Amino acid sequence: MKTIILNILLIFTFLLSQHQVSAFSTDSLLNIFSSASHDTIKIDVLDQLSKNQFGPNPDKAIEYAEQAVDISNKINDKKRLGYALKNVGLGYYFKADFVEVLTYWQQSLEAFKSIEDSKGISNLESNIGAVFYSTGDNVKALEHYLRALKISEDSGDDHRKATVLQNIGAVYENTRDYDKAEDHLIQALQMFEKLENNRGLATTSLNLGEIYFEQKKDQTKAKLYFELAREKLAIEDDALLPNALIFLAQIDSENKDHSQALRKLKEAFAMA
């Protein structure tokens, strides 16, 4: 039940026109696209159209992103090309086609590398690591996460660094290297606390709680971390909240507090 933070939908480009089009409906965006006189505006509109379709229609998201790839190539705009290729990969991510995801994200990574865009490089290294993590390749996941960590440290990107530290901790937890997992997760927790990032605090707390719970090392600490996760997830109204409740119910059960365990389980199942 390890939890990682996948920075797919969290990082957007700084391009002004993308911020301008993000609030429009699909029909309005299509009208803007039809009347746009500049290719850069067309790409940015296609970028937002693609994002709008990831969940409801990933095939349509891919179609819009591929159009953005074509125009970006035509005008040789490497930054927009990088994000367009990333969006194609995202469409395939929502289709669970991880082979295609990696194909397009590797291309996106190369586009960002060609212009030395540290933010884009770090984002793609982290996301590629998350795909390898999801498919069970811990070695390659760690390789990409460590690259992302180095870039985030060099660029002073504390949010990225905290996220990658948390994901590295999850990999070490997965391989049962609990000391390294705990070290990276505590670093991440401290950074998320400084950044006032509730979801980061919650997911990292869940992982730390799992470490203590799985090892039967310190159930008091496990409960404290799961309680912290529950508190922060409740603030964010996050779908991971039932996970924290189920862990807390397990601890209550082991402590023979069956009424509390049952109450938490009922609360968790009501949210599922």
C-alpha positions as a Python dict, from the first residue, in 0.01 Angstrom:
ca = {
    (1, 'M'): (0, 0, 0),
    (2, 'K'): (303, 226, -43),
    (3, 'T'): (208, 572, -158),
    (4, 'I'): (408, 776, -404),
    (5, 'I'): (351, 1123, -536),
    (6, 'L'): (334, 1124, -911),
    (7, 'N'): (406, 1474, -1040),
    (8, 'I'): (208, 1436, -1355),
    (9, 'L'): (-80, 1673, -1300),
    (10, 'L'): (88, 1893, -1042),
    (11, 'I'): (341, 2070, -1265),
    (12, 'F'): (227, 2303, -1541),
    (13, 'T'): (430, 2529, -1766),
    (14, 'F'): (490, 2891, -1686),
    (15, 'L'): (370, 3004, -2028),
    (16, 'L'): (138, 3302, -1986),
    (17, 'S'): (-101, 3206, -2262),
    (18, 'Q'): (-160, 2867, -2099),
    (19, 'H'): (-271, 3039, -1780),
    (20, 'Q'): (-500, 3258, -1989),
    (21, 'V'): (-675, 2967, -2164),
    (22, 'S'): (-700, 2732, -1867),
    (23, 'A'): (-1032, 2872, -1744),
    (24, 'F'): (-1219, 2819, -2075),
    (25, 'S'): (-1453, 2533, -2163),
    (26, 'T'): (-1370, 2287, -2439),
    (27, 'D'): (-1601, 2463, -2688),
    (28, 'S'): (-1449, 2801, -2607),
    (29, 'L'): (-1098, 2660, -2645),
    (30, 'L'): (-1185, 2512, -2984),
    (31, 'N'): (-1314, 2854, -3094),
    (32, 'I'): (-991, 3018, -2975),
    (33, 'F'): (-791, 2754, -3161),
    (34, 'S'): (-984, 2812, -3485),
    (35, 'S'): (-930, 3187, -3474),
    (36, 'A'): (-571, 3183, -3344),
    (37, 'S'): (-321, 3350, -3577),
    (38, 'H'): (-5, 3240, -3394),
    (39, 'D'): (118, 2884, -3370),
    (40, 'T'): (227, 2929, -3009),
    (41, 'I'): (-130, 3016, -2908),
    (42, 'K'): (-258, 2711, -3096),
    (43, 'I'): (-13, 2487, -2909),
    (44, 'D'): (-110, 2630, -2572),
    (45, 'V'): (-480, 2585, -2647),
    (46, 'L'): (-418, 2225, -2756),
    (47, 'D'): (-222, 2172, -2435),
    (48, 'Q'): (-522, 2277, -2226),
    (49, 'L'): (-766, 2081, -2444),
    (50, 'S'): (-553, 1773, -2386),
    (51, 'K'): (-548, 1825, -2009),
    (52, 'N'): (-927, 1863, -2007),
    (53, 'Q'): (-965, 1517, -2161),
    (54, 'F'): (-719, 1302, -1961),
    (55, 'G'): (-986, 1153, -1736),
    (56, 'P'): (-1303, 1150, -1950),
    (57, 'N'): (-1145, 1069, -2287),
    (58, 'P'): (-772, 985, -2294),
    (59, 'D'): (-783, 903, -2667),
    (60, 'K'): (-903, 1257, -2738),
    (61, 'A'): (-635, 1391, -2503),
    (62, 'I'): (-373, 1205, -2706),
    (63, 'E'): (-518, 1343, -3030),
    (64, 'Y'): (-496, 1704, -2910),
    (65, 'A'): (-145, 1652, -2771),
    (66, 'E'): (-23, 1497, -3097),
    (67, 'Q'): (-145, 1805, -3283),
    (68, 'A'): (54, 2016, -3039),
    (69, 'V'): (360, 1796, -3105),
    (70, 'D'): (327, 1851, -3480),
    (71, 'I'): (301, 2231, -3453),
    (72, 'S'): (582, 2249, -3196),
    (73, 'N'): (808, 2055, -3431),
    (74, 'K'): (710, 2280, -3720),
    (75, 'I'): (816, 2597, -3536),
    (76, 'N'): (1103, 2424, -3351),
    (77, 'D'): (973, 2521, -3005),
    (78, 'K'): (1148, 2269, -2780),
    (79, 'K'): (982, 2375, -2455),
    (80, 'R'): (632, 2339, -2594),
    (81, 'L'): (738, 2019, -2767),
    (82, 'G'): (851, 1878, -2432),
    (83, 'Y'): (515, 1950, -2269),
    (84, 'A'): (318, 1826, -2570),
    (85, 'L'): (507, 1495, -2570),
    (86, 'K'): (451, 1473, -2196),
    (87, 'N'): (77, 1512, -2254),
    (88, 'V'): (74, 1236, -2515),
    (89, 'G'): (240, 1014, -2257),
    (90, 'L'): (-16, 1121, -1998),
    (91, 'G'): (-299, 1013, -2224),
    (92, 'Y'): (-140, 669, -2247),
    (93, 'Y'): (-86, 670, -1870),
    (94, 'F'): (-461, 702, -1823),
    (95, 'K'): (-500, 407, -2061),
    (96, 'A'): (-245, 210, -1853),
    (97, 'D'): (-27, 162, -2162),
    (98, 'F'): (306, 203, -1986),
    (99, 'V'): (516, 108, -2289),
    (100, 'E'): (380, 406, -2480),
    (101, 'V'): (404, 625, -2170),
    (102, 'L'): (776, 559, -2145),
    (103, 'T'): (827, 608, -2519),
    (104, 'Y'): (676, 956, -2517),
    (105, 'W'): (818, 1062, -2182),
    (106, 'Q'): (1168, 966, -2293),
    (107, 'Q'): (1116, 1188, -2599),
    (108, 'S'): (983, 1465, -2376),
    (109, 'L'): (1288, 1431, -2152),
    (110, 'E'): (1519, 1464, -2453),
    (111, 'A'): (1337, 1779, -2565),
    (112, 'F'): (1388, 1939, -2224),
    (113, 'K'): (1751, 1828, -2214),
    (114, 'S'): (1815, 1993, -2552),
    (115, 'I'): (1731, 2334, -2400),
    (116, 'E'): (1870, 2256, -2052),
    (117, 'D'): (1528, 2310, -1891),
    (118, 'S'): (1599, 2184, -1538),
    (119, 'K'): (1236, 2199, -1427),
    (120, 'G'): (1120, 1992, -1723),
    (121, 'I'): (1408, 1745, -1689),
    (122, 'S'): (1348, 1692, -1318),
    (123, 'N'): (973, 1650, -1370),
    (124, 'L'): (1018, 1385, -1642),
    (125, 'E'): (1292, 1199, -1455),
    (126, 'S'): (1060, 1180, -1155),
    (127, 'N'): (758, 1071, -1359),
    (128, 'I'): (957, 807, -1548),
    (129, 'G'): (1079, 680, -1213),
    (130, 'A'): (716, 656, -1097),
    (131, 'V'): (626, 443, -1400),
    (132, 'F'): (911, 202, -1329),
    (133, 'Y'): (803, 195, -963),
    (134, 'S'): (445, 114, -1064),
    (135, 'T'): (564, -170, -1288),
    (136, 'G'): (787, -317, -1017),
    (137, 'D'): (1129, -215, -1149),
    (138, 'N'): (1272, -65, -830),
    (139, 'V'): (1627, -38, -967),
    (140, 'K'): (1528, 181, -1265),
    (141, 'A'): (1282, 375, -1052),
    (142, 'L'): (1558, 463, -807),
    (143, 'E'): (1795, 555, -1089),
    (144, 'H'): (1552, 814, -1228),
    (145, 'Y'): (1448, 942, -886),
    (146, 'L'): (1811, 1004, -789),
    (147, 'R'): (1865, 1205, -1107),
    (148, 'A'): (1555, 1410, -1031),
    (149, 'L'): (1677, 1464, -675),
    (150, 'K'): (2016, 1595, -792),
    (151, 'I'): (1852, 1839, -1033),
    (152, 'S'): (1604, 1962, -771),
    (153, 'E'): (1889, 2020, -526),
    (154, 'D'): (2097, 2207, -783),
    (155, 'S'): (1803, 2426, -885),
    (156, 'G'): (1680, 2491, -530),
    (157, 'D'): (1336, 2344, -603),
    (158, 'D'): (1229, 2243, -252),
    (159, 'H'): (885, 2114, -351),
    (160, 'R'): (1033, 1883, -612),
    (161, 'K'): (1307, 1774, -373),
    (162, 'A'): (1056, 1684, -101),
    (163, 'T'): (843, 1489, -348),
    (164, 'V'): (1137, 1294, -485),
    (165, 'L'): (1271, 1219, -136),
    (166, 'Q'): (930, 1076, -49),
    (167, 'N'): (926, 862, -362),
    (168, 'I'): (1280, 738, -300),
    (169, 'G'): (1171, 644, 51),
    (170, 'A'): (882, 446, -96),
    (171, 'V'): (1124, 254, -322),
    (172, 'Y'): (1348, 165, -28),
    (173, 'E'): (1041, 61, 169),
    (174, 'N'): (940, -160, -122),
    (175, 'T'): (1282, -329, -117),
    (176, 'R'): (1265, -356, 266),
    (177, 'D'): (1568, -133, 317),
    (178, 'Y'): (1384, 27, 605),
    (179, 'D'): (1669, 238, 743),
    (180, 'K'): (1719, 419, 412),
    (181, 'A'): (1344, 444, 365),
    (182, 'E'): (1299, 604, 704),
    (183, 'D'): (1587, 846, 648),
    (184, 'H'): (1450, 973, 315),
    (185, 'L'): (1091, 988, 437),
    (186, 'I'): (1182, 1190, 747),
    (187, 'Q'): (1373, 1436, 528),
    (188, 'A'): (1067, 1462, 303),
    (189, 'L'): (833, 1506, 600),
    (190, 'Q'): (1042, 1792, 738),
    (191, 'M'): (1044, 1966, 401),
    (192, 'F'): (670, 1923, 346),
    (193, 'E'): (611, 2066, 692),
    (194, 'K'): (820, 2369, 605),
    (195, 'L'): (635, 2404, 274),
    (196, 'E'): (296, 2364, 451),
    (197, 'N'): (208, 2092, 199),
    (198, 'N'): (-71, 1890, 362),
    (199, 'R'): (-89, 1618, 100),
    (200, 'G'): (285, 1569, 104),
    (201, 'L'): (275, 1545, 482),
    (202, 'A'): (-9, 1293, 460),
    (203, 'T'): (145, 1058, 205),
    (204, 'T'): (484, 1067, 374),
    (205, 'S'): (324, 1001, 712),
    (206, 'L'): (140, 703, 566),
    (207, 'N'): (468, 558, 442),
    (208, 'L'): (645, 617, 774),
    (209, 'G'): (354, 463, 959),
    (210, 'E'): (372, 158, 733),
    (211, 'I'): (742, 112, 808),
    (212, 'Y'): (684, 99, 1183),
    (213, 'F'): (369, -107, 1143),
    (214, 'E'): (521, -367, 908),
    (215, 'Q'): (827, -417, 1126),
    (216, 'K'): (624, -422, 1449),
    (217, 'K'): (901, -183, 1550),
    (218, 'D'): (710, 87, 1730),
    (219, 'Q'): (331, 77, 1715),
    (220, 'T'): (307, 403, 1908),
    (221, 'K'): (503, 584, 1636),
    (222, 'A'): (305, 403, 1367),
    (223, 'K'): (-19, 528, 1522),
    (224, 'L'): (114, 884, 1552),
    (225, 'Y'): (206, 891, 1182),
    (226, 'F'): (-127, 739, 1075),
    (227, 'E'): (-309, 995, 1289),
    (228, 'L'): (-111, 1275, 1126),
    (229, 'A'): (-196, 1131, 784),
    (230, 'R'): (-565, 1115, 877),
    (231, 'E'): (-561, 1476, 997),
    (232, 'K'): (-397, 1612, 682),
    (233, 'L'): (-599, 1395, 442),
    (234, 'A'): (-921, 1513, 606),
    (235, 'I'): (-816, 1875, 544),
    (236, 'E'): (-757, 1796, 177),
    (237, 'D'): (-1067, 1572, 149),
    (238, 'D'): (-830, 1320, -8),
    (239, 'A'): (-920, 977, -146),
    (240, 'L'): (-634, 825, 56),
    (241, 'L'): (-814, 898, 384),
    (242, 'P'): (-964, 543, 407),
    (243, 'N'): (-608, 401, 394),
    (244, 'A'): (-512, 586, 712),
    (245, 'L'): (-832, 477, 883),
    (246, 'I'): (-777, 111, 791),
    (247, 'F'): (-424, 117, 934),
    (248, 'L'): (-551, 280, 1253),
    (249, 'A'): (-823, 15, 1276),
    (250, 'Q'): (-559, -258, 1249),
    (251, 'I'): (-362, -104, 1535),
    (252, 'D'): (-679, -76, 1745),
    (253, 'S'): (-755, -439, 1674),
    (254, 'E'): (-408, -550, 1777),
    (255, 'N'): (-454, -350, 2098),
    (256, 'K'): (-783, -539, 2158),
    (257, 'D'): (-984, -217, 2114),
    (258, 'H'): (-1229, -383, 1879),
    (259, 'S'): (-1506, -124, 1909),
    (260, 'Q'): (-1270, 154, 1791),
    (261, 'A'): (-1138, -70, 1514),
    (262, 'L'): (-1490, -141, 1391),
    (263, 'R'): (-1584, 226, 1403),
    (264, 'K'): (-1283, 326, 1191),
    (265, 'L'): (-1344, 45, 942),
    (266, 'K'): (-1706, 152, 899),
    (267, 'E'): (-1591, 510, 844),
    (268, 'A'): (-1332, 397, 587),
    (269, 'F'): (-1576, 177, 394),
    (270, 'A'): (-1834, 457, 388),
    (271, 'M'): (-1577, 672, 203),
    (272, 'A'): (-1468, 404, -44),
}
